[in-house]
Amino acid sequence: MRRFTQGFYGYAVALFVCLAAAALFLLITPQSREEHIPRLDYSITVANFGHAVPYQVWAPAKDPAGWVPNSNKIAKGQNGAQVLYLGYATTKRQHAMFVQSDEKPPAEFASRMANSDKAVGTEQINGQPWERRFREDKNQRTLVRALPDVTLVVTGTADWPELAELAASLQQRPKG
């Protein structure tokens, strides 16, 4: 018995027992081969945001098909302004986020959300012009629409058609 607790053979037996235990654990532990992205309902966050701000809130009328809403929050922006964030995993599993606030000045808010202050063009979405911004080093595309009472930003690593799809889904919610 003493030869299994000392020297090379003892080391080899201990190593074999540990590897066998690890292999057994991996064999009996359930494993999922499917991607799982947590789906988070943002309806209460949007309702709470609507009660906290003095303007009508924008939100998707319906989530784009195949998209998974996976994050949402209300945060304080500059000068105490409220900021609503709704995040998604797109059909192509890229990131897209809708952000809105009445933070002043609107151009600074949009630049902070886009990580860029350089416009690269405009795009018509539902008959309304949205400013395009692109930050190459972060692969971040952004659509910005500045309204009199609120600034809307759709941003992320998603491609332009996916961001436009999210922007097209936005509708003003009734105040109440």
PDB file of N, CA, C and O in Angstrom, residues 74-148:
ATOM      1  N   ILE A  74     -33.293  52.899 -16.646  1.00  0.00           N
ATOM      2  CA  ILE A  74     -33.447  54.342 -16.591  1.00  0.00           C
ATOM      3  C   ILE A  74     -32.249  54.852 -15.802  1.00  0.00           C
ATOM      4  O   ILE A  74     -31.938  54.328 -14.732  1.00  0.00           O
ATOM      5  N   ALA A  75     -31.579  55.854 -16.337  1.00  0.00           N
ATOM      6  CA  ALA A  75     -30.397  56.392 -15.663  1.00  0.00           C
ATOM      7  C   ALA A  75     -30.456  57.917 -15.665  1.00  0.00           C
ATOM      8  O   ALA A  75     -31.237  58.513 -16.394  1.00  0.00           O
ATOM      9  N   LYS A  76     -29.622  58.502 -14.849  1.00  0.00           N
ATOM     10  CA  LYS A  76     -29.484  59.963 -14.823  1.00  0.00           C
ATOM     11  C   LYS A  76     -28.449  60.373 -15.849  1.00  0.00           C
ATOM     12  O   LYS A  76     -27.346  59.828 -15.887  1.00  0.00           O
ATOM     13  N   GLY A  77     -28.816  61.348 -16.678  1.00  0.00           N
ATOM     14  CA  GLY A  77     -27.880  61.903 -17.644  1.00  0.00           C
ATOM     15  C   GLY A  77     -27.289  63.191 -17.104  1.00  0.00           C
ATOM     16  O   GLY A  77     -27.310  63.449 -15.894  1.00  0.00           O
ATOM     17  N   GLN A  78     -26.765  64.006 -18.010  1.00  0.00           N
ATOM     18  CA  GLN A  78     -26.233  65.312 -17.633  1.00  0.00           C
ATOM     19  C   GLN A  78     -27.358  66.207 -17.131  1.00  0.00           C
ATOM     20  O   GLN A  78     -28.491  66.095 -17.579  1.00  0.00           O
ATOM     21  N   ASN A  79     -27.057  67.097 -16.237  1.00  0.00           N
ATOM     22  CA  ASN A  79     -28.016  68.077 -15.713  1.00  0.00           C
ATOM     23  C   ASN A  79     -29.254  67.426 -15.109  1.00  0.00           C
ATOM     24  O   ASN A  79     -30.335  68.015 -15.123  1.00  0.00           O
ATOM     25  N   GLY A  80     -29.140  66.187 -14.624  1.00  0.00           N
ATOM     26  CA  GLY A  80     -30.260  65.520 -13.967  1.00  0.00           C
ATOM     27  C   GLY A  80     -31.325  64.973 -14.889  1.00  0.00           C
ATOM     28  O   GLY A  80     -32.358  64.482 -14.432  1.00  0.00           O
ATOM     29  N   ALA A  81     -31.118  65.042 -16.186  1.00  0.00           N
ATOM     30  CA  ALA A  81     -32.105  64.524 -17.138  1.00  0.00           C
ATOM     31  C   ALA A  81     -32.198  63.003 -17.025  1.00  0.00           C
ATOM     32  O   ALA A  81     -31.213  62.323 -16.752  1.00  0.00           O
ATOM     33  N   GLN A  82     -33.384  62.473 -17.238  1.00  0.00           N
ATOM     34  CA  GLN A  82     -33.602  61.028 -17.243  1.00  0.00           C
ATOM     35  C   GLN A  82     -33.247  60.471 -18.631  1.00  0.00           C
ATOM     36  O   GLN A  82     -33.530  61.105 -19.648  1.00  0.00           O
ATOM     37  N   VAL A  83     -32.645  59.280 -18.668  1.00  0.00           N
ATOM     38  CA  VAL A  83     -32.279  58.628 -19.924  1.00  0.00           C
ATOM     39  C   VAL A  83     -32.826  57.206 -19.896  1.00  0.00           C
ATOM     40  O   VAL A  83     -32.619  56.474 -18.933  1.00  0.00           O
ATOM     41  N   LEU A  84     -33.543  56.825 -20.954  1.00  0.00           N
ATOM     42  CA  LEU A  84     -34.077  55.464 -21.087  1.00  0.00           C
ATOM     43  C   LEU A  84     -33.220  54.682 -22.069  1.00  0.00           C
ATOM     44  O   LEU A  84     -32.942  55.161 -23.173  1.00  0.00           O
ATOM     45  N   TYR A  85     -32.809  53.479 -21.671  1.00  0.00           N
ATOM     46  CA  TYR A  85     -32.013  52.587 -22.513  1.00  0.00           C
ATOM     47  C   TYR A  85     -32.793  51.283 -22.716  1.00  0.00           C
ATOM     48  O   TYR A  85     -33.204  50.663 -21.737  1.00  0.00           O
ATOM     49  N   LEU A  86     -32.962  50.859 -23.963  1.00  0.00           N
ATOM     50  CA  LEU A  86     -33.545  49.553 -24.290  1.00  0.00           C
ATOM     51  C   LEU A  86     -32.558  48.832 -25.211  1.00  0.00           C
ATOM     52  O   LEU A  86     -32.279  49.305 -26.311  1.00  0.00           O
ATOM     53  N   GLY A  87     -32.028  47.690 -24.771  1.00  0.00           N
ATOM     54  CA  GLY A  87     -31.027  46.964 -25.542  1.00  0.00           C
ATOM     55  C   GLY A  87     -31.585  45.691 -26.146  1.00  0.00           C
ATOM     56  O   GLY A  87     -32.485  45.061 -25.588  1.00  0.00           O
ATOM     57  N   TYR A  88     -31.039  45.313 -27.300  1.00  0.00           N
ATOM     58  CA  TYR A  88     -31.498  44.140 -28.041  1.00  0.00           C
ATOM     59  C   TYR A  88     -30.328  43.323 -28.583  1.00  0.00           C
ATOM     60  O   TYR A  88     -29.284  43.879 -28.919  1.00  0.00           O
ATOM     61  N   ALA A  89     -30.571  42.035 -28.739  1.00  0.00           N
ATOM     62  CA  ALA A  89     -29.761  41.173 -29.590  1.00  0.00           C
ATOM     63  C   ALA A  89     -30.571  41.022 -30.873  1.00  0.00           C
ATOM     64  O   ALA A  89     -31.736  40.631 -30.834  1.00  0.00           O
ATOM     65  N   THR A  90     -29.983  41.372 -32.002  1.00  0.00           N
ATOM     66  CA  THR A  90     -30.716  41.347 -33.274  1.00  0.00           C
ATOM     67  C   THR A  90     -30.774  39.926 -33.827  1.00  0.00           C
ATOM     68  O   THR A  90     -30.165  38.999 -33.284  1.00  0.00           O
ATOM     69  N   THR A  91     -31.477  39.772 -34.926  1.00  0.00           N
ATOM     70  CA  THR A  91     -31.567  38.474 -35.593  1.00  0.00           C
ATOM     71  C   THR A  91     -30.182  37.947 -35.956  1.00  0.00           C
ATOM     72  O   THR A  91     -29.917  36.752 -35.859  1.00  0.00           O
ATOM     73  N   LYS A  92     -29.294  38.856 -36.363  1.00  0.00           N
ATOM     74  CA  LYS A  92     -27.924  38.477 -36.727  1.00  0.00           C
ATOM     75  C   LYS A  92     -27.011  38.421 -35.499  1.00  0.00           C
ATOM     76  O   LYS A  92     -25.799  38.320 -35.612  1.00  0.00           O
ATOM     77  N   ARG A  93     -27.600  38.522 -34.307  1.00  0.00           N
ATOM     78  CA  ARG A  93     -26.920  38.465 -33.019  1.00  0.00           C
ATOM     79  C   ARG A  93     -25.887  39.582 -32.856  1.00  0.00           C
ATOM     80  O   ARG A  93     -24.824  39.388 -32.262  1.00  0.00           O
ATOM     81  N   GLN A  94     -26.237  40.739 -33.371  1.00  0.00           N
ATOM     82  CA  GLN A  94     -25.485  41.952 -33.120  1.00  0.00           C
ATOM     83  C   GLN A  94     -26.213  42.735 -32.041  1.00  0.00           C
ATOM     84  O   GLN A  94     -27.341  42.414 -31.682  1.00  0.00           O
ATOM     85  N   HIS A  95     -25.584  43.781 -31.543  1.00  0.00           N
ATOM     86  CA  HIS A  95     -26.182  44.589 -30.492  1.00  0.00           C
ATOM     87  C   HIS A  95     -26.841  45.827 -31.098  1.00  0.00           C
ATOM     88  O   HIS A  95     -26.283  46.470 -31.976  1.00  0.00           O
ATOM     89  N   ALA A  96     -28.033  46.152 -30.620  1.00  0.00           N
ATOM     90  CA  ALA A  96     -28.715  47.396 -30.986  1.00  0.00           C
ATOM     91  C   ALA A  96     -29.329  47.968 -29.715  1.00  0.00           C
ATOM     92  O   ALA A  96     -29.812  47.225 -28.860  1.00  0.00           O
ATOM     93  N   MET A  97     -29.311  49.291 -29.606  1.00  0.00           N
ATOM     94  CA  MET A  97     -29.869  49.930 -28.429  1.00  0.00           C
ATOM     95  C   MET A  97     -30.641  51.177 -28.832  1.00  0.00           C
ATOM     96  O   MET A  97     -30.209  51.921 -29.701  1.00  0.00           O
ATOM     97  N   PHE A  98     -31.801  51.351 -28.195  1.00  0.00           N
ATOM     98  CA  PHE A  98     -32.588  52.566 -28.350  1.00  0.00           C
ATOM     99  C   PHE A  98     -32.433  53.383 -27.082  1.00  0.00           C
ATOM    100  O   PHE A  98     -32.596  52.864 -25.983  1.00  0.00           O
ATOM    101  N   VAL A  99     -32.095  54.667 -27.244  1.00  0.00           N
ATOM    102  CA  VAL A  99     -31.884  55.561 -26.106  1.00  0.00           C
ATOM    103  C   VAL A  99     -32.657  56.844 -26.366  1.00  0.00           C
ATOM    104  O   VAL A  99     -32.687  57.336 -27.494  1.00  0.00           O
ATOM    105  N   GLN A 100     -33.272  57.386 -25.315  1.00  0.00           N
ATOM    106  CA  GLN A 100     -33.941  58.674 -25.463  1.00  0.00           C
ATOM    107  C   GLN A 100     -33.792  59.502 -24.197  1.00  0.00           C
ATOM    108  O   GLN A 100     -33.698  58.969 -23.099  1.00  0.00           O
ATOM    109  N   SER A 101     -33.765  60.838 -24.404  1.00  0.00           N
ATOM    110  CA  SER A 101     -33.665  61.759 -23.275  1.00  0.00           C
ATOM    111  C   SER A 101     -33.969  63.173 -23.748  1.00  0.00           C
ATOM    112  O   SER A 101     -33.844  63.475 -24.934  1.00  0.00           O
ATOM    113  N   ASP A 102     -34.337  64.017 -22.795  1.00  0.00           N
ATOM    114  CA  ASP A 102     -34.491  65.443 -23.085  1.00  0.00           C
ATOM    115  C   ASP A 102     -33.277  66.217 -22.591  1.00  0.00           C
ATOM    116  O   ASP A 102     -33.326  67.427 -22.400  1.00  0.00           O
ATOM    117  N   GLU A 103     -32.167  65.514 -22.435  1.00  0.00           N
ATOM    118  CA  GLU A 103     -30.926  66.134 -21.969  1.00  0.00           C
ATOM    119  C   GLU A 103     -30.523  67.280 -22.895  1.00  0.00           C
ATOM    120  O   GLU A 103     -30.632  67.171 -24.116  1.00  0.00           O
ATOM    121  N   LYS A 104     -30.048  68.373 -22.282  1.00  0.00           N
ATOM    122  CA  LYS A 104     -29.621  69.540 -23.042  1.00  0.00           C
ATOM    123  C   LYS A 104     -28.112  69.710 -22.892  1.00  0.00           C
ATOM    124  O   LYS A 104     -27.563  69.469 -21.829  1.00  0.00           O
ATOM    125  N   PRO A 105     -27.445  70.131 -23.920  1.00  0.00           N
ATOM    126  CA  PRO A 105     -27.906  70.292 -25.286  1.00  0.00           C
ATOM    127  C   PRO A 105     -28.030  68.939 -25.993  1.00  0.00           C
ATOM    128  O   PRO A 105     -27.227  68.031 -25.750  1.00  0.00           O
ATOM    129  N   PRO A 106     -29.032  68.818 -26.877  1.00  0.00           N
ATOM    130  CA  PRO A 106     -29.274  67.540 -27.555  1.00  0.00           C
ATOM    131  C   PRO A 106     -28.079  67.032 -28.356  1.00  0.00           C
ATOM    132  O   PRO A 106     -27.830  65.829 -28.402  1.00  0.00           O
ATOM    133  N   ALA A 107     -27.317  67.922 -28.957  1.00  0.00           N
ATOM    134  CA  ALA A 107     -26.170  67.502 -29.770  1.00  0.00           C
ATOM    135  C   ALA A 107     -25.116  66.801 -28.916  1.00  0.00           C
ATOM    136  O   ALA A 107     -24.507  65.811 -29.352  1.00  0.00           O
ATOM    137  N   GLU A 108     -24.897  67.280 -27.700  1.00  0.00           N
ATOM    138  CA  GLU A 108     -23.919  66.630 -26.813  1.00  0.00           C
ATOM    139  C   GLU A 108     -24.404  65.252 -26.368  1.00  0.00           C
ATOM    140  O   GLU A 108     -23.622  64.304 -26.290  1.00  0.00           O
ATOM    141  N   PHE A 109     -25.695  65.146 -26.069  1.00  0.00           N
ATOM    142  CA  PHE A 109     -26.265  63.852 -25.696  1.00  0.00           C
ATOM    143  C   PHE A 109     -26.091  62.852 -26.840  1.00  0.00           C
ATOM    144  O   PHE A 109     -25.603  61.733 -26.640  1.00  0.00           O
ATOM    145  N   ALA A 110     -26.462  63.266 -28.054  1.00  0.00           N
ATOM    146  CA  ALA A 110     -26.340  62.381 -29.217  1.00  0.00           C
ATOM    147  C   ALA A 110     -24.894  61.982 -29.454  1.00  0.00           C
ATOM    148  O   ALA A 110     -24.601  60.810 -29.741  1.00  0.00           O
ATOM    149  N   SER A 111     -23.973  62.926 -29.324  1.00  0.00           N
ATOM    150  CA  SER A 111     -22.551  62.617 -29.536  1.00  0.00           C
ATOM    151  C   SER A 111     -22.039  61.630 -28.501  1.00  0.00           C
ATOM    152  O   SER A 111     -21.254  60.736 -28.821  1.00  0.00           O
ATOM    153  N   ARG A 112     -22.475  61.765 -27.261  1.00  0.00           N
ATOM    154  CA  ARG A 112     -22.046  60.842 -26.208  1.00  0.00           C
ATOM    155  C   ARG A 112     -22.584  59.438 -26.466  1.00  0.00           C
ATOM    156  O   ARG A 112     -21.869  58.443 -26.315  1.00  0.00           O
ATOM    157  N   MET A 113     -23.837  59.330 -26.871  1.00  0.00           N
ATOM    158  CA  MET A 113     -24.435  58.021 -27.136  1.00  0.00           C
ATOM    159  C   MET A 113     -23.815  57.364 -28.377  1.00  0.00           C
ATOM    160  O   MET A 113     -23.652  56.150 -28.436  1.00  0.00           O
ATOM    161  N   ALA A 114     -23.464  58.192 -29.376  1.00  0.00           N
ATOM    162  CA  ALA A 114     -22.897  57.675 -30.627  1.00  0.00           C
ATOM    163  C   ALA A 114     -21.388  57.486 -30.554  1.00  0.00           C
ATOM    164  O   ALA A 114     -20.806  56.884 -31.452  1.00  0.00           O
ATOM    165  N   ASN A 115     -20.766  58.003 -29.496  1.00  0.00           N
ATOM    166  CA  ASN A 115     -19.304  58.013 -29.414  1.00  0.00           C
ATOM    167  C   ASN A 115     -18.682  58.720 -30.610  1.00  0.00           C
ATOM    168  O   ASN A 115     -17.585  58.391 -31.041  1.00  0.00           O
ATOM    169  N   SER A 116     -19.435  59.660 -31.173  1.00  0.00           N
ATOM    170  CA  SER A 116     -18.956  60.406 -32.331  1.00  0.00           C
ATOM    171  C   SER A 116     -19.825  61.642 -32.525  1.00  0.00           C
ATOM    172  O   SER A 116     -21.025  61.604 -32.280  1.00  0.00           O
ATOM    173  N   ASP A 117     -19.198  62.714 -33.004  1.00  0.00           N
ATOM    174  CA  ASP A 117     -19.978  63.909 -33.330  1.00  0.00           C
ATOM    175  C   ASP A 117     -20.003  64.164 -34.833  1.00  0.00           C
ATOM    176  O   ASP A 117     -20.468  65.194 -35.288  1.00  0.00           O
ATOM    177  N   LYS A 118     -19.524  63.211 -35.617  1.00  0.00           N
ATOM    178  CA  LYS A 118     -19.415  63.368 -37.069  1.00  0.00           C
ATOM    179  C   LYS A 118     -20.566  62.664 -37.789  1.00  0.00           C
ATOM    180  O   LYS A 118     -20.702  61.446 -37.721  1.00  0.00           O
ATOM    181  N   ALA A 119     -21.361  63.456 -38.478  1.00  0.00           N
ATOM    182  CA  ALA A 119     -22.439  62.888 -39.303  1.00  0.00           C
ATOM    183  C   ALA A 119     -21.842  62.339 -40.598  1.00  0.00           C
ATOM    184  O   ALA A 119     -20.932  62.939 -41.176  1.00  0.00           O
ATOM    185  N   VAL A 120     -22.359  61.184 -41.036  1.00  0.00           N
ATOM    186  CA  VAL A 120     -21.890  60.592 -42.296  1.00  0.00           C
ATOM    187  C   VAL A 120     -23.023  60.515 -43.313  1.00  0.00           C
ATOM    188  O   VAL A 120     -22.911  59.810 -44.305  1.00  0.00           O
ATOM    189  N   GLY A 121     -24.109  61.228 -43.048  1.00  0.00           N
ATOM    190  CA  GLY A 121     -25.235  61.241 -43.973  1.00  0.00           C
ATOM    191  C   GLY A 121     -26.549  61.213 -43.224  1.00  0.00           C
ATOM    192  O   GLY A 121     -26.592  61.335 -41.995  1.00  0.00           O
ATOM    193  N   THR A 122     -27.623  61.066 -43.992  1.00  0.00           N
ATOM    194  CA  THR A 122     -28.954  60.955 -43.405  1.00  0.00           C
ATOM    195  C   THR A 122     -29.683  59.784 -44.033  1.00  0.00           C
ATOM    196  O   THR A 122     -29.305  59.292 -45.095  1.00  0.00           O
ATOM    197  N   GLU A 123     -30.734  59.356 -43.355  1.00  0.00           N
ATOM    198  CA  GLU A 123     -31.563  58.255 -43.856  1.00  0.00           C
ATOM    199  C   GLU A 123     -33.017  58.597 -43.548  1.00  0.00           C
ATOM    200  O   GLU A 123     -33.336  59.053 -42.456  1.00  0.00           O
ATOM    201  N   GLN A 124     -33.880  58.368 -44.519  1.00  0.00           N
ATOM    202  CA  GLN A 124     -35.312  58.574 -44.333  1.00  0.00           C
ATOM    203  C   GLN A 124     -35.928  57.304 -43.760  1.00  0.00           C
ATOM    204  O   GLN A 124     -35.814  56.231 -44.359  1.00  0.00           O
ATOM    205  N   ILE A 125     -36.560  57.438 -42.601  1.00  0.00           N
ATOM    206  CA  ILE A 125     -37.220  56.301 -41.955  1.00  0.00           C
ATOM    207  C   ILE A 125     -38.635  56.758 -41.618  1.00  0.00           C
ATOM    208  O   ILE A 125     -38.808  57.747 -40.899  1.00  0.00           O
ATOM    209  N   ASN A 126     -39.612  56.062 -42.143  1.00  0.00           N
ATOM    210  CA  ASN A 126     -41.026  56.449 -41.971  1.00  0.00           C
ATOM    211  C   ASN A 126     -41.244  57.916 -42.366  1.00  0.00           C
ATOM    212  O   ASN A 126     -41.983  58.642 -41.721  1.00  0.00           O
ATOM    213  N   GLY A 127     -40.545  58.354 -43.409  1.00  0.00           N
ATOM    214  CA  GLY A 127     -40.705  59.714 -43.906  1.00  0.00           C
ATOM    215  C   GLY A 127     -40.002  60.783 -43.091  1.00  0.00           C
ATOM    216  O   GLY A 127     -40.165  61.970 -43.373  1.00  0.00           O
ATOM    217  N   GLN A 128     -39.229  60.393 -42.096  1.00  0.00           N
ATOM    218  CA  GLN A 128     -38.536  61.350 -41.230  1.00  0.00           C
ATOM    219  C   GLN A 128     -37.019  61.194 -41.402  1.00  0.00           C
ATOM    220  O   GLN A 128     -36.508  60.075 -41.497  1.00  0.00           O
ATOM    221  N   PRO A 129     -36.290  62.317 -41.410  1.00  0.00           N
ATOM    222  CA  PRO A 129     -34.824  62.220 -41.549  1.00  0.00           C
ATOM    223  C   PRO A 129     -34.150  61.843 -40.228  1.00  0.00           C
ATOM    224  O   PRO A 129     -34.464  62.397 -39.179  1.00  0.00           O
ATOM    225  N   TRP A 130     -33.275  60.884 -40.309  1.00  0.00           N
ATOM    226  CA  TRP A 130     -32.429  60.479 -39.186  1.00  0.00           C
ATOM    227  C   TRP A 130     -30.985  60.707 -39.619  1.00  0.00           C
ATOM    228  O   TRP A 130     -30.593  60.336 -40.729  1.00  0.00           O
ATOM    229  N   GLU A 131     -30.196  61.284 -38.736  1.00  0.00           N
ATOM    230  CA  GLU A 131     -28.779  61.507 -39.021  1.00  0.00           C
ATOM    231  C   GLU A 131     -28.012  60.215 -38.769  1.00  0.00           C
ATOM    232  O   GLU A 131     -28.233  59.543 -37.762  1.00  0.00           O
ATOM    233  N   ARG A 132     -27.116  59.878 -39.693  1.00  0.00           N
ATOM    234  CA  ARG A 132     -26.252  58.703 -39.531  1.00  0.00           C
ATOM    235  C   ARG A 132     -24.897  59.128 -38.981  1.00  0.00           C
ATOM    236  O   ARG A 132     -24.327  60.121 -39.432  1.00  0.00           O
ATOM    237  N   ARG A 133     -24.386  58.347 -38.033  1.00  0.00           N
ATOM    238  CA  ARG A 133     -23.027  58.531 -37.522  1.00  0.00           C
ATOM    239  C   ARG A 133     -22.359  57.165 -37.488  1.00  0.00           C
ATOM    240  O   ARG A 133     -23.016  56.154 -37.282  1.00  0.00           O
ATOM    241  N   PHE A 134     -21.035  57.154 -37.680  1.00  0.00           N
ATOM    242  CA  PHE A 134     -20.307  55.881 -37.678  1.00  0.00           C
ATOM    243  C   PHE A 134     -18.963  56.077 -36.994  1.00  0.00           C
ATOM    244  O   PHE A 134     -18.244  57.026 -37.287  1.00  0.00           O
ATOM    245  N   ARG A 135     -18.652  55.174 -36.088  1.00  0.00           N
ATOM    246  CA  ARG A 135     -17.344  55.163 -35.446  1.00  0.00           C
ATOM    247  C   ARG A 135     -16.677  53.843 -35.792  1.00  0.00           C
ATOM    248  O   ARG A 135     -17.039  52.786 -35.266  1.00  0.00           O
ATOM    249  N   GLU A 136     -15.717  53.923 -36.705  1.00  0.00           N
ATOM    250  CA  GLU A 136     -15.111  52.729 -37.279  1.00  0.00           C
ATOM    251  C   GLU A 136     -14.362  51.874 -36.259  1.00  0.00           C
ATOM    252  O   GLU A 136     -14.487  50.650 -36.266  1.00  0.00           O
ATOM    253  N   ASP A 137     -13.593  52.493 -35.367  1.00  0.00           N
ATOM    254  CA  ASP A 137     -12.779  51.706 -34.437  1.00  0.00           C
ATOM    255  C   ASP A 137     -13.621  50.893 -33.460  1.00  0.00           C
ATOM    256  O   ASP A 137     -13.162  49.907 -32.916  1.00  0.00           O
ATOM    257  N   LYS A 138     -14.873  51.279 -33.238  1.00  0.00           N
ATOM    258  CA  LYS A 138     -15.774  50.523 -32.361  1.00  0.00           C
ATOM    259  C   LYS A 138     -16.825  49.757 -33.163  1.00  0.00           C
ATOM    260  O   LYS A 138     -17.693  49.116 -32.570  1.00  0.00           O
ATOM    261  N   ASN A 139     -16.792  49.880 -34.497  1.00  0.00           N
ATOM    262  CA  ASN A 139     -17.804  49.282 -35.371  1.00  0.00           C
ATOM    263  C   ASN A 139     -19.202  49.682 -34.889  1.00  0.00           C
ATOM    264  O   ASN A 139     -20.109  48.859 -34.808  1.00  0.00           O
ATOM    265  N   GLN A 140     -19.353  50.950 -34.552  1.00  0.00           N
ATOM    266  CA  GLN A 140     -20.616  51.446 -33.995  1.00  0.00           C
ATOM    267  C   GLN A 140     -21.307  52.360 -34.993  1.00  0.00           C
ATOM    268  O   GLN A 140     -20.761  53.362 -35.425  1.00  0.00           O
ATOM    269  N   ARG A 141     -22.528  51.963 -35.342  1.00  0.00           N
ATOM    270  CA  ARG A 141     -23.379  52.771 -36.210  1.00  0.00           C
ATOM    271  C   ARG A 141     -24.457  53.404 -35.348  1.00  0.00           C
ATOM    272  O   ARG A 141     -24.947  52.777 -34.412  1.00  0.00           O
ATOM    273  N   THR A 142     -24.858  54.630 -35.718  1.00  0.00           N
ATOM    274  CA  THR A 142     -25.835  55.341 -34.913  1.00  0.00           C
ATOM    275  C   THR A 142     -26.777  56.128 -35.806  1.00  0.00           C
ATOM    276  O   THR A 142     -26.348  56.754 -36.777  1.00  0.00           O
ATOM    277  N   LEU A 143     -28.055  56.098 -35.458  1.00  0.00           N
ATOM    278  CA  LEU A 143     -29.077  56.939 -36.082  1.00  0.00           C
ATOM    279  C   LEU A 143     -29.570  57.907 -35.007  1.00  0.00           C
ATOM    280  O   LEU A 143     -29.878  57.486 -33.891  1.00  0.00           O
ATOM    281  N   VAL A 144     -29.653  59.189 -35.342  1.00  0.00           N
ATOM    282  CA  VAL A 144     -30.055  60.221 -34.390  1.00  0.00           C
ATOM    283  C   VAL A 144     -31.205  61.024 -34.975  1.00  0.00           C
ATOM    284  O   VAL A 144     -31.157  61.445 -36.131  1.00  0.00           O
ATOM    285  N   ARG A 145     -32.233  61.240 -34.150  1.00  0.00           N
ATOM    286  CA  ARG A 145     -33.350  62.116 -34.528  1.00  0.00           C
ATOM    287  C   ARG A 145     -33.607  63.062 -33.361  1.00  0.00           C
ATOM    288  O   ARG A 145     -34.022  62.634 -32.288  1.00  0.00           O
ATOM    289  N   ALA A 146     -33.329  64.343 -33.590  1.00  0.00           N
ATOM    290  CA  ALA A 146     -33.534  65.356 -32.556  1.00  0.00           C
ATOM    291  C   ALA A 146     -34.903  66.002 -32.770  1.00  0.00           C
ATOM    292  O   ALA A 146     -35.158  66.599 -33.812  1.00  0.00           O
ATOM    293  N   LEU A 147     -35.775  65.848 -31.794  1.00  0.00           N
ATOM    294  CA  LEU A 147     -37.108  66.454 -31.817  1.00  0.00           C
ATOM    295  C   LEU A 147     -37.114  67.636 -30.852  1.00  0.00           C
ATOM    296  O   LEU A 147     -36.204  67.769 -30.036  1.00  0.00           O
ATOM    297  N   PRO A 148     -38.138  68.482 -30.895  1.00  0.00           N
ATOM    298  CA  PRO A 148     -38.139  69.643 -29.996  1.00  0.00           C
ATOM    299  C   PRO A 148     -38.046  69.295 -28.506  1.00  0.00           C
ATOM    300  O   PRO A 148     -37.395  70.008 -27.743  1.00  0.00           O
TER     301      PRO A 148
END
